[in-house]
Amino acid sequence: MAEPRSPLADIDVVRLCPNWQDRVGVRLTATLPVCVFQVQAWPGTVDALADALAPVIGARPDFGARTLTHGPAASAFPIGPGRMLVEAKDKATLAATREAISPDIGVVTDLTHARIRLDLDGADAATVLAKAINIDFHIDAMPVGTVAATGIHGIGVLMVRRGTEAFSLGVPRSFAGAIIEWFTAAAADVGYAIDG
């Protein structure tokens, strides 16, 4: 069986680049998710889908909000009308979701091999992201747990604010290299490190 391999393994970039003050303002960590899947409600079935998903992930997701729903088994991110992206801690959650959601309520699609998570941590994380994403990153405008479906240089990403100075980007795996190359250019002035 093939072993999971980081999409960054073949990317030739400088992994540590302190700025002119010998400072690293942001650290990027690449993580292969254990299980990622999308759930989509049919028209008029959003509430039924939320009810079916609640016992599986351990919290009832709010499809109308722009915030993360976090439960003991998984986290759910709203990505469109009646649509959630779910990052689970194990494949059993995907199987349980498929059992809980009947075909008349919605559909479940496994995206595990199509996504990678890039975590940006540090005092300058928002500064770097603001170079490509036109969003107000002030903590009052974008509190912890806020989710935004946006783009970086034409590549669709799902951004989540995990902390005051911490963000996660859900990126299509095939475009991870392009996002990393953008990151190295955007973060050079503040200093960066790349792990993963």
mmCIF file of C-alpha atoms in Angstrom:
data_model
loop_
_atom_site.group_PDB
_atom_site.id
_atom_site.type_symbol
_atom_site.label_atom_id
_atom_site.label_comp_id
_atom_site.label_asym_id
_atom_site.label_seq_id
_atom_site.Cartn_x
_atom_site.Cartn_y
_atom_site.Cartn_z
ATOM 1 C CA MET A 1 0.000 0.000 0.000
ATOM 2 C CA ALA A 2 1.288 3.464 -0.852
ATOM 3 C CA GLU A 3 2.327 5.653 2.052
ATOM 4 C CA PRO A 4 0.897 9.176 2.328
ATOM 5 C CA ARG A 5 3.421 11.711 1.107
ATOM 6 C CA SER A 6 3.513 15.427 1.684
ATOM 7 C CA PRO A 7 2.674 17.454 -1.413
ATOM 8 C CA LEU A 8 5.572 19.686 -0.388
ATOM 9 C CA ALA A 9 8.105 16.877 -0.801
ATOM 10 C CA ASP A 10 8.965 17.832 -4.392
ATOM 11 C CA ILE A 11 8.666 21.601 -4.019
ATOM 12 C CA ASP A 12 12.037 23.291 -4.213
ATOM 13 C CA VAL A 13 11.713 26.338 -1.946
ATOM 14 C CA VAL A 14 13.798 27.883 0.789
ATOM 15 C CA ARG A 15 12.344 26.461 4.018
ATOM 16 C CA LEU A 16 13.790 29.059 6.400
ATOM 17 C CA CYS A 17 14.084 32.705 5.406
ATOM 18 C CA PRO A 18 14.459 35.186 8.282
ATOM 19 C CA ASN A 19 13.907 38.833 7.366
ATOM 20 C CA TRP A 20 16.559 41.574 7.505
ATOM 21 C CA GLN A 21 16.174 41.724 11.310
ATOM 22 C CA ASP A 22 16.856 37.958 11.543
ATOM 23 C CA ARG A 23 13.210 37.448 12.533
ATOM 24 C CA VAL A 24 10.600 34.878 11.454
ATOM 25 C CA GLY A 25 7.169 36.530 11.455
ATOM 26 C CA VAL A 26 5.129 33.606 10.137
ATOM 27 C CA ARG A 27 5.456 29.819 10.096
ATOM 28 C CA LEU A 28 3.671 27.636 7.543
ATOM 29 C CA THR A 29 2.954 23.996 8.384
ATOM 30 C CA ALA A 30 1.568 21.593 5.786
ATOM 31 C CA THR A 31 -0.722 18.838 7.049
ATOM 32 C CA LEU A 32 -2.348 15.980 5.184
ATOM 33 C CA PRO A 33 -5.845 15.658 6.629
ATOM 34 C CA VAL A 34 -6.963 12.243 7.860
ATOM 35 C CA CYS A 35 -10.427 12.597 6.347
ATOM 36 C CA VAL A 36 -12.091 15.449 4.454
ATOM 37 C CA PHE A 37 -15.506 15.253 2.841
ATOM 38 C CA GLN A 38 -18.211 17.525 1.527
ATOM 39 C CA VAL A 39 -21.894 17.315 2.379
ATOM 40 C CA GLN A 40 -24.500 18.972 0.169
ATOM 41 C CA ALA A 41 -28.194 19.370 0.945
ATOM 42 C CA TRP A 42 -30.862 19.252 -1.726
ATOM 43 C CA PRO A 43 -33.145 22.306 -1.977
ATOM 44 C CA GLY A 44 -35.378 22.448 1.106
ATOM 45 C CA THR A 45 -33.423 19.828 3.093
ATOM 46 C CA VAL A 46 -30.792 21.962 4.855
ATOM 47 C CA ASP A 47 -32.359 21.588 8.321
ATOM 48 C CA ALA A 48 -32.771 17.822 7.887
ATOM 49 C CA LEU A 49 -29.137 17.527 6.791
ATOM 50 C CA ALA A 50 -27.944 19.582 9.785
ATOM 51 C CA ASP A 51 -29.996 17.349 12.105
ATOM 52 C CA ALA A 52 -28.535 14.189 10.521
ATOM 53 C CA LEU A 53 -24.976 15.529 10.712
ATOM 54 C CA ALA A 54 -25.190 16.717 14.352
ATOM 55 C CA PRO A 55 -24.854 13.342 16.138
ATOM 56 C CA VAL A 56 -22.056 12.260 13.808
ATOM 57 C CA ILE A 57 -19.728 15.224 14.337
ATOM 58 C CA GLY A 58 -20.923 16.017 17.853
ATOM 59 C CA ALA A 59 -22.404 19.457 17.145
ATOM 60 C CA ARG A 60 -25.193 20.800 14.941
ATOM 61 C CA PRO A 61 -23.684 22.799 12.054
ATOM 62 C CA ASP A 62 -25.201 26.136 11.106
ATOM 63 C CA PHE A 63 -25.319 26.215 7.314
ATOM 64 C CA GLY A 64 -26.234 29.914 7.345
ATOM 65 C CA ALA A 65 -23.306 31.072 9.468
ATOM 66 C CA ARG A 66 -19.784 31.884 8.371
ATOM 67 C CA THR A 67 -18.243 30.229 11.394
ATOM 68 C CA LEU A 68 -16.627 26.895 12.123
ATOM 69 C CA THR A 69 -18.722 24.230 13.852
ATOM 70 C CA HIS A 70 -16.399 22.154 16.011
ATOM 71 C CA GLY A 71 -17.384 18.828 17.560
ATOM 72 C CA PRO A 72 -15.413 16.007 19.188
ATOM 73 C CA ALA A 73 -15.358 13.928 15.980
ATOM 74 C CA ALA A 74 -14.987 16.614 13.303
ATOM 75 C CA SER A 75 -15.093 20.261 12.305
ATOM 76 C CA ALA A 76 -17.546 21.573 9.703
ATOM 77 C CA PHE A 77 -16.968 24.640 7.538
ATOM 78 C CA PRO A 78 -19.745 26.318 5.516
ATOM 79 C CA ILE A 79 -18.608 26.701 1.896
ATOM 80 C CA GLY A 80 -21.820 27.565 0.076
ATOM 81 C CA PRO A 81 -25.611 27.389 0.248
ATOM 82 C CA GLY A 82 -26.496 24.067 1.889
ATOM 83 C CA ARG A 83 -22.884 22.901 1.604
ATOM 84 C CA MET A 84 -20.288 22.047 4.262
ATOM 85 C CA LEU A 85 -16.722 20.821 4.125
ATOM 86 C CA VAL A 86 -16.021 18.462 7.028
ATOM 87 C CA GLU A 87 -12.563 17.629 8.386
ATOM 88 C CA ALA A 88 -12.833 14.488 10.509
ATOM 89 C CA LYS A 89 -10.403 12.827 12.888
ATOM 90 C CA ASP A 90 -10.920 9.402 11.305
ATOM 91 C CA LYS A 91 -12.483 7.604 8.333
ATOM 92 C CA ALA A 92 -15.182 6.155 10.605
ATOM 93 C CA THR A 93 -16.798 9.611 10.704
ATOM 94 C CA LEU A 94 -17.135 9.552 6.909
ATOM 95 C CA ALA A 95 -18.767 6.115 7.041
ATOM 96 C CA ALA A 96 -21.141 7.240 9.815
ATOM 97 C CA THR A 97 -22.049 10.362 7.830
ATOM 98 C CA ARG A 98 -22.867 8.294 4.753
ATOM 99 C CA GLU A 99 -25.165 6.127 6.888
ATOM 100 C CA ALA A 100 -26.835 9.126 8.556
ATOM 101 C CA ILE A 101 -27.566 11.117 5.390
ATOM 102 C CA SER A 102 -30.134 9.450 3.195
ATOM 103 C CA PRO A 103 -30.138 10.173 -0.560
ATOM 104 C CA ASP A 104 -33.364 12.181 -0.261
ATOM 105 C CA ILE A 105 -31.657 14.627 2.170
ATOM 106 C CA GLY A 106 -28.292 15.166 0.490
ATOM 107 C CA VAL A 107 -25.043 13.722 -0.754
ATOM 108 C CA VAL A 108 -21.608 13.015 0.765
ATOM 109 C CA THR A 109 -18.379 13.184 -1.285
ATOM 110 C CA ASP A 110 -14.952 12.067 -0.018
ATOM 111 C CA LEU A 111 -12.286 14.707 -0.787
ATOM 112 C CA THR A 112 -9.482 13.391 1.427
ATOM 113 C CA HIS A 113 -6.989 12.882 -1.392
ATOM 114 C CA ALA A 114 -7.845 16.218 -3.010
ATOM 115 C CA ARG A 115 -7.106 18.578 -0.101
ATOM 116 C CA ILE A 116 -4.201 19.714 2.054
ATOM 117 C CA ARG A 117 -4.255 22.016 5.059
ATOM 118 C CA LEU A 118 -1.721 24.820 5.346
ATOM 119 C CA ASP A 119 -1.521 26.385 8.814
ATOM 120 C CA LEU A 120 -0.061 29.888 9.111
ATOM 121 C CA ASP A 121 0.988 30.932 12.603
ATOM 122 C CA GLY A 122 2.762 34.049 13.823
ATOM 123 C CA ALA A 123 2.478 37.760 14.430
ATOM 124 C CA ASP A 124 2.611 38.497 10.687
ATOM 125 C CA ALA A 125 0.254 35.763 9.419
ATOM 126 C CA ALA A 126 -2.588 38.218 8.706
ATOM 127 C CA THR A 127 -0.175 40.665 7.057
ATOM 128 C CA VAL A 128 0.982 37.975 4.639
ATOM 129 C CA LEU A 129 -2.560 36.785 3.858
ATOM 130 C CA ALA A 130 -3.734 40.371 3.292
ATOM 131 C CA LYS A 131 -1.321 40.603 0.364
ATOM 132 C CA ALA A 132 -3.617 38.290 -1.632
ATOM 133 C CA ILE A 133 -6.950 38.244 0.202
ATOM 134 C CA ASN A 134 -9.076 41.379 0.385
ATOM 135 C CA ILE A 135 -10.635 40.750 3.814
ATOM 136 C CA ASP A 136 -10.549 42.815 7.005
ATOM 137 C CA PHE A 137 -8.327 40.690 9.261
ATOM 138 C CA HIS A 138 -8.915 42.782 12.405
ATOM 139 C CA ILE A 139 -10.013 40.454 15.211
ATOM 140 C CA ASP A 140 -13.307 42.378 15.644
ATOM 141 C CA ALA A 141 -14.201 41.974 11.960
ATOM 142 C CA MET A 142 -12.932 38.394 11.702
ATOM 143 C CA PRO A 143 -13.166 36.707 15.105
ATOM 144 C CA VAL A 144 -11.679 33.302 15.890
ATOM 145 C CA GLY A 145 -13.701 30.572 14.165
ATOM 146 C CA THR A 146 -14.649 32.679 11.135
ATOM 147 C CA VAL A 147 -14.617 30.843 7.809
ATOM 148 C CA ALA A 148 -14.125 32.485 4.404
ATOM 149 C CA ALA A 149 -14.216 30.838 0.991
ATOM 150 C CA THR A 150 -11.805 33.014 -0.968
ATOM 151 C CA GLY A 151 -8.933 32.810 -3.411
ATOM 152 C CA ILE A 152 -5.198 33.362 -3.652
ATOM 153 C CA HIS A 153 -4.025 34.188 -7.187
ATOM 154 C CA GLY A 154 -7.048 32.518 -8.752
ATOM 155 C CA ILE A 155 -6.846 29.373 -6.601
ATOM 156 C CA GLY A 156 -9.889 28.706 -4.433
ATOM 157 C CA VAL A 157 -9.030 28.274 -0.758
ATOM 158 C CA LEU A 158 -11.040 27.855 2.424
ATOM 159 C CA MET A 159 -9.625 30.069 5.170
ATOM 160 C CA VAL A 160 -10.365 29.619 8.879
ATOM 161 C CA ARG A 161 -9.160 31.882 11.667
ATOM 162 C CA ARG A 162 -7.941 29.489 14.402
ATOM 163 C CA GLY A 163 -6.553 32.145 16.752
ATOM 164 C CA THR A 164 -5.555 35.786 16.989
ATOM 165 C CA GLU A 165 -2.384 35.046 14.994
ATOM 166 C CA ALA A 166 -3.326 31.666 13.496
ATOM 167 C CA PHE A 167 -5.060 30.749 10.234
ATOM 168 C CA SER A 168 -5.668 27.555 8.265
ATOM 169 C CA LEU A 169 -6.039 27.310 4.510
ATOM 170 C CA GLY A 170 -7.791 24.362 2.906
ATOM 171 C CA VAL A 171 -6.108 24.104 -0.488
ATOM 172 C CA PRO A 172 -6.643 21.796 -3.468
ATOM 173 C CA ARG A 173 -3.715 19.400 -3.264
ATOM 174 C CA SER A 174 -2.675 19.876 -6.887
ATOM 175 C CA PHE A 175 -2.291 23.636 -6.298
ATOM 176 C CA ALA A 176 -0.350 23.394 -3.018
ATOM 177 C CA GLY A 177 2.941 24.102 -4.789
ATOM 178 C CA ALA A 178 1.615 27.322 -6.315
ATOM 179 C CA ILE A 179 0.326 28.502 -2.922
ATOM 180 C CA ILE A 180 3.687 27.699 -1.281
ATOM 181 C CA GLU A 181 5.556 29.633 -3.969
ATOM 182 C CA TRP A 182 3.201 32.595 -3.449
ATOM 183 C CA PHE A 183 3.761 32.325 0.313
ATOM 184 C CA THR A 184 7.561 32.464 0.013
ATOM 185 C CA ALA A 185 7.346 35.668 -2.032
ATOM 186 C CA ALA A 186 4.651 37.270 0.141
ATOM 187 C CA ALA A 187 6.352 36.422 3.453
ATOM 188 C CA ALA A 188 9.954 37.248 2.525
ATOM 189 C CA ASP A 189 9.807 40.739 4.058
ATOM 190 C CA VAL A 190 8.493 39.495 7.438
ATOM 191 C CA GLY A 191 10.570 36.305 7.509
ATOM 192 C CA TYR A 192 9.161 32.794 7.278
ATOM 193 C CA ALA A 193 9.693 29.125 8.045
ATOM 194 C CA ILE A 194 8.059 26.129 6.335
ATOM 195 C CA ASP A 195 7.427 22.771 8.027
ATOM 196 C CA GLY A 196 5.881 19.635 6.590
#
